Amino acid sequence: MTEAIKTDVLIVGAGPCGLFAVFELGLLDIKVHLVDILDKVGGQCAELYPEKPIYDIPGIPMITGHGLTESLMEQIKPFNPTIHLNEMIESVEKIGDPEFRVITNAGTVFECKVLVVAAGGGSFQPKRPPVPGVEAYEGKSVHYAVRKMEEFRGKDIVIVGGGDSALDWTLNLNPICKSMTLVHRRDDFRGAPHSVEQMRQLVASGKLDLKIGQITELQGDNGQLSGATIKLNDNSVAQIKCDAMLPFFGLTMKLGPVANWGLQLENNLIPVDTGTFETNVPGIFAIGDINTYPGKLKLILSGFHEGALMAQKAVKYVYPDKRVVFQYTTSSTNLQKKLGVN
């Protein structure tokens, strides 16, 4: 077995609630690692609506999902958390009182005193396009995310979708691919206006082929695409050459392996104590959209509150013999020193 990474707290989920929990724990001198299945921090904010405005963060009249993520990352810099991306927790084993051994799908092993589940509605899974036989090409020539841009250099690419992800990768991969076709079911795009404008400029210059319709059939052998059939909105049919396809149909959230961790569940959510946000398993907490309790509101600001109270109980597990005095960042020189305030 891989040598275990020892940490005070392991947070599952690097969305806004998980990131702010780093701040609250850091004020209490608690070391944190985070694990997220996505390839970037920010959770739902970064993946589903990076450019869309959020209006209900206290004191901030409007901020985008991307902007909020950047601000939270700046806020937790003094505590230098280690973040593990593209990994999903597969197993949780109780080995102490409390102490847990946690293993990811990448084989990373953690040993922690406290486990915080901040996984939103669960793990994000890409929505599969409604194209017969697409499963045979997944992972080889059909990809739901771009890990390395260089893998697409010189290829005939078809991108499917009309949101931010589809448009962003249309713009980013266009300079390095051999040819590119963008397919969307209607000539109306949900992405950021400036991205839509840039995409249409590529079409006008002949660098991008825009097809309004839906892919109905794929051609290829042994997982390698060679072409696709598109039924256009005027009921005509187009054949395109492609050796790589990137469908961006959004994400769906699934509880995933969390269901096997021995936690009490209620309608695929985790019930918690509202004084501490601890689950039925001592030392395991749940904050954010994945928990449930009477009066629960699925708001980011509620998750921030939950993270603050969670930290006050978590510190008792991490430092059982330490007397903790509650302090305010506005007046405590000790806390201000931790934050690097002059």
XYZ file of C-alpha atoms in Angstrom:
342
model
C 0.000 0.000 0.000
C 1.137 3.540 -0.746
C 2.555 5.339 2.277
C -0.231 7.299 3.922
C -0.365 11.088 3.890
C -1.050 12.140 7.469
C -3.126 15.255 8.039
C -5.376 16.664 10.743
C -8.394 17.062 8.462
C -9.278 15.763 5.021
C -11.950 17.736 3.163
C -13.812 15.964 0.380
C -14.800 18.654 -2.111
C -12.998 21.849 -3.107
C -16.068 23.969 -3.781
C -16.793 27.229 -1.923
C -17.834 25.488 1.319
C -14.779 23.236 1.343
C -12.462 26.143 0.608
C -13.927 28.370 3.322
C -13.665 25.476 5.779
C -9.886 25.601 5.185
C -9.953 29.190 6.443
C -11.938 28.392 9.583
C -9.780 25.360 10.369
C -6.588 27.279 9.629
C -7.430 29.887 12.250
C -7.345 26.998 14.732
C -3.913 25.743 13.545
C -5.420 22.684 11.856
C -3.613 21.220 8.834
C -5.828 20.378 5.857
C -5.728 18.395 2.623
C -8.565 18.595 0.074
C -9.629 16.053 -2.555
C -11.883 16.835 -5.514
C -13.000 14.742 -8.472
C -12.864 17.776 -10.802
C -9.720 19.071 -12.500
C -9.944 22.472 -10.814
C -11.113 23.999 -7.557
C -14.446 25.765 -7.229
C -16.878 22.866 -7.431
C -20.257 23.660 -8.929
C -19.395 27.379 -9.099
C -16.378 26.789 -11.317
C -17.806 23.941 -13.381
C -21.428 24.911 -13.980
C -21.555 28.700 -13.860
C -18.080 30.275 -13.835
C -19.263 33.427 -15.622
C -22.779 33.672 -14.205
C -23.432 36.208 -11.427
C -24.106 35.260 -7.803
C -26.055 37.886 -5.876
C -26.462 36.473 -2.359
C -22.945 36.426 -0.909
C -23.087 38.780 2.116
C -21.375 42.091 1.500
C -20.736 41.352 -2.194
C -23.582 42.667 -4.383
C -22.466 40.550 -7.359
C -19.671 38.104 -8.069
C -19.188 35.317 -10.596
C -18.552 31.700 -9.650
C -15.008 32.081 -10.967
C -14.519 35.324 -9.040
C -15.745 33.794 -5.797
C -13.413 30.828 -6.225
C -10.438 33.122 -6.846
C -11.269 35.203 -3.754
C -11.567 32.121 -1.560
C -8.235 30.793 -2.845
C -6.625 34.125 -2.001
C -8.209 34.068 1.467
C -6.809 30.621 2.352
C -3.295 31.254 1.023
C -1.843 31.790 4.537
C -2.803 28.221 5.475
C -1.226 26.564 2.435
C -3.599 23.595 2.059
C -2.643 20.713 -0.230
C -5.244 20.115 -2.940
C -5.550 16.804 -4.804
C -7.555 17.151 -8.040
C -8.923 14.501 -10.415
C -9.342 12.082 -7.499
C -12.414 10.539 -5.913
C -12.622 9.006 -2.463
C -13.362 5.312 -2.823
C -13.112 3.975 0.718
C -13.185 5.230 4.291
C -12.045 3.001 7.155
C -12.226 3.889 10.834
C -8.851 3.079 12.441
C -8.971 5.177 15.631
C -11.201 7.150 17.947
C -11.548 9.072 15.801
C -9.049 8.413 13.047
C -9.723 7.389 9.474
C -7.842 5.788 6.596
C -9.122 7.182 3.301
C -8.163 5.852 -0.145
C -8.839 7.519 -3.506
C -9.369 5.975 -6.937
C -5.789 7.067 -7.761
C -4.421 5.010 -4.885
C -3.616 7.990 -2.661
C -3.917 7.049 1.016
C -4.710 9.533 3.787
C -4.828 9.116 7.525
C -6.762 11.883 9.255
C -8.410 12.626 12.573
C -11.363 14.398 10.996
C -13.137 13.903 7.668
C -15.282 16.718 6.255
C -17.676 15.901 3.418
C -18.224 19.092 1.404
C -19.077 17.363 -1.843
C -22.125 19.375 -2.886
C -24.734 16.943 -4.186
C -22.082 14.270 -4.543
C -19.528 13.653 -7.259
C -19.925 15.322 -10.640
C -20.378 12.948 -13.549
C -20.511 14.144 -17.172
C -23.817 13.689 -18.940
C -23.450 11.248 -21.811
C -24.720 12.467 -25.211
C -27.748 10.567 -26.598
C -25.756 8.950 -29.386
C -25.986 5.169 -29.890
C -22.732 3.347 -29.169
C -20.855 6.351 -27.745
C -19.650 4.207 -24.827
C -17.331 2.257 -27.148
C -15.312 5.404 -27.884
C -15.152 6.899 -24.379
C -11.669 7.415 -23.021
C -9.988 6.854 -26.375
C -11.515 9.292 -28.845
C -14.544 10.654 -26.958
C -13.522 12.784 -23.991
C -15.648 14.651 -21.453
C -12.799 16.859 -20.280
C -9.512 18.180 -21.625
C -6.606 17.088 -19.437
C -3.788 17.968 -21.849
C -4.348 20.237 -24.809
C -1.412 18.740 -26.695
C -3.320 15.474 -27.080
C -5.600 17.270 -29.539
C -2.918 18.904 -31.664
C -3.327 18.178 -35.366
C -6.642 16.371 -34.933
C -10.034 16.704 -36.590
C -12.142 17.675 -33.598
C -15.896 17.863 -33.136
C -17.151 19.715 -30.056
C -20.772 19.287 -29.013
C -22.616 21.755 -26.800
C -23.520 25.403 -26.386
C -22.398 26.384 -22.899
C -19.242 27.877 -21.447
C -17.217 24.650 -21.525
C -18.008 23.948 -25.192
C -17.204 27.500 -26.233
C -14.075 27.804 -24.090
C -12.545 24.655 -25.577
C -13.634 25.655 -29.071
C -11.596 28.824 -28.668
C -8.640 27.210 -26.862
C -8.190 24.183 -29.123
C -8.906 25.883 -32.439
C -5.345 27.171 -32.943
C -3.773 23.710 -32.569
C -6.246 21.361 -34.253
C -6.298 20.333 -37.910
C -10.015 21.043 -38.277
C -12.894 21.782 -35.915
C -16.649 21.399 -36.056
C -18.951 22.796 -33.375
C -22.351 21.119 -33.129
C -25.256 22.583 -31.175
C -28.939 21.827 -31.349
C -29.892 25.470 -31.873
C -28.253 28.678 -33.043
C -28.466 30.167 -29.566
C -25.645 29.748 -27.061
C -25.670 29.837 -23.258
C -22.013 30.801 -22.889
C -20.503 34.165 -22.072
C -21.359 36.758 -24.765
C -17.707 37.546 -25.546
C -17.039 33.822 -26.121
C -20.018 33.579 -28.466
C -18.717 36.590 -30.402
C -15.233 35.075 -30.726
C -16.720 31.757 -31.852
C -18.735 33.483 -34.592
C -15.615 35.290 -35.747
C -13.907 31.914 -36.213
C -16.888 30.727 -38.260
C -16.791 33.882 -40.407
C -13.067 33.430 -41.051
C -13.500 29.790 -42.095
C -11.553 28.410 -39.122
C -14.593 26.737 -37.559
C -17.498 24.815 -39.071
C -20.716 25.423 -37.134
C -23.458 22.819 -37.506
C -26.915 23.428 -36.043
C -28.377 20.036 -35.307
C -27.622 16.836 -33.403
C -25.170 13.980 -33.845
C -27.096 10.776 -34.558
C -24.370 8.291 -35.415
C -20.648 7.727 -34.945
C -18.261 5.895 -37.253
C -15.003 4.218 -36.272
C -13.299 1.024 -35.128
C -11.809 -0.228 -31.851
C -12.717 2.922 -29.964
C -11.194 5.264 -32.538
C -13.562 7.691 -34.248
C -13.334 8.389 -37.961
C -16.522 10.366 -38.536
C -19.990 11.382 -37.374
C -23.439 11.838 -38.856
C -25.344 15.019 -38.005
C -29.066 15.540 -38.512
C -29.372 19.259 -39.180
C -32.343 21.341 -38.098
C -33.591 21.582 -41.695
C -33.849 17.745 -41.663
C -30.879 17.345 -43.996
C -27.968 15.087 -43.031
C -24.291 16.022 -42.896
C -21.264 13.743 -42.642
C -18.154 15.097 -40.960
C -14.669 13.703 -40.531
C -13.421 13.570 -36.946
C -10.963 11.601 -34.872
C -11.817 13.194 -31.516
C -15.109 14.283 -29.970
C -15.654 16.475 -26.925
C -19.295 16.454 -25.749
C -20.216 19.093 -23.154
C -23.759 18.289 -22.067
C -23.248 19.458 -18.515
C -22.797 17.440 -15.364
C -25.029 15.402 -13.164
C -24.383 14.899 -9.477
C -24.334 11.404 -7.990
C -23.793 10.481 -4.383
C -21.248 7.898 -5.527
C -19.028 6.078 -3.000
C -20.233 8.321 -0.129
C -23.167 5.912 0.112
C -20.763 3.180 1.246
C -19.032 5.051 4.075
C -21.351 3.909 6.865
C -23.069 7.277 7.134
C -26.760 7.618 7.833
C -28.524 8.827 4.693
C -31.856 10.507 4.091
C -33.006 10.883 0.474
C -29.361 10.693 -0.671
C -28.368 13.455 1.754
C -26.453 13.221 5.037
C -28.330 14.196 8.222
C -26.230 16.267 10.636
C -26.375 17.800 14.085
C -27.031 21.517 13.626
C -24.781 22.539 16.495
C -21.674 20.943 14.987
C -22.657 19.571 11.542
C -21.317 16.209 12.625
C -22.806 13.066 11.089
C -23.821 9.894 12.918
C -20.140 8.841 12.783
C -18.020 10.804 15.313
C -15.268 12.698 13.505
C -17.055 12.815 10.148
C -18.808 16.075 9.311
C -20.946 17.164 6.355
C -21.304 20.766 5.210
C -22.909 22.402 2.192
C -25.494 20.964 -0.178
C -24.773 17.336 0.719
C -26.192 17.616 4.254
C -29.751 17.880 5.502
C -31.436 19.163 8.670
C -34.697 20.939 9.533
C -34.805 24.328 7.808
C -31.839 23.559 5.527
C -31.280 26.120 2.766
C -29.008 25.176 -0.133
C -27.147 28.480 -0.173
C -23.400 29.104 -0.250
C -23.726 31.457 2.713
C -25.357 28.660 4.736
C -22.429 26.382 3.906
C -20.011 29.025 5.180
C -21.871 29.120 8.505
C -21.814 25.320 8.697
C -18.048 25.286 8.090
C -17.449 27.722 10.932
C -19.370 25.629 13.457
C -17.824 22.415 12.160
C -14.341 23.790 12.861
C -15.225 24.528 16.489
C -16.010 20.828 17.060
C -13.225 19.485 14.818
C -10.556 21.237 16.878
C -11.574 19.141 19.893
C -10.669 15.978 17.971
C -7.409 17.384 16.603
C -6.259 18.986 19.891
C -8.201 17.132 22.622
C -6.074 18.548 25.446
C -5.907 22.133 24.196
C -8.061 24.858 25.702
C -9.462 26.791 22.755
C -10.615 30.368 23.311
C -12.859 31.822 20.629
C -11.295 34.895 19.019
C -12.323 37.490 16.435
C -10.115 38.263 13.441
C -10.951 41.961 13.851
C -9.354 42.180 17.291
C -7.048 39.190 17.791
C -3.415 39.976 17.002
C -2.745 36.229 17.133
C -5.232 35.519 14.330
C -4.064 38.527 12.352
C -0.491 37.219 12.540
C -1.648 33.883 11.077
C -3.304 35.780 8.250
C -0.192 37.838 7.562
C -1.845 41.105 8.530
C 0.649 43.844 9.279
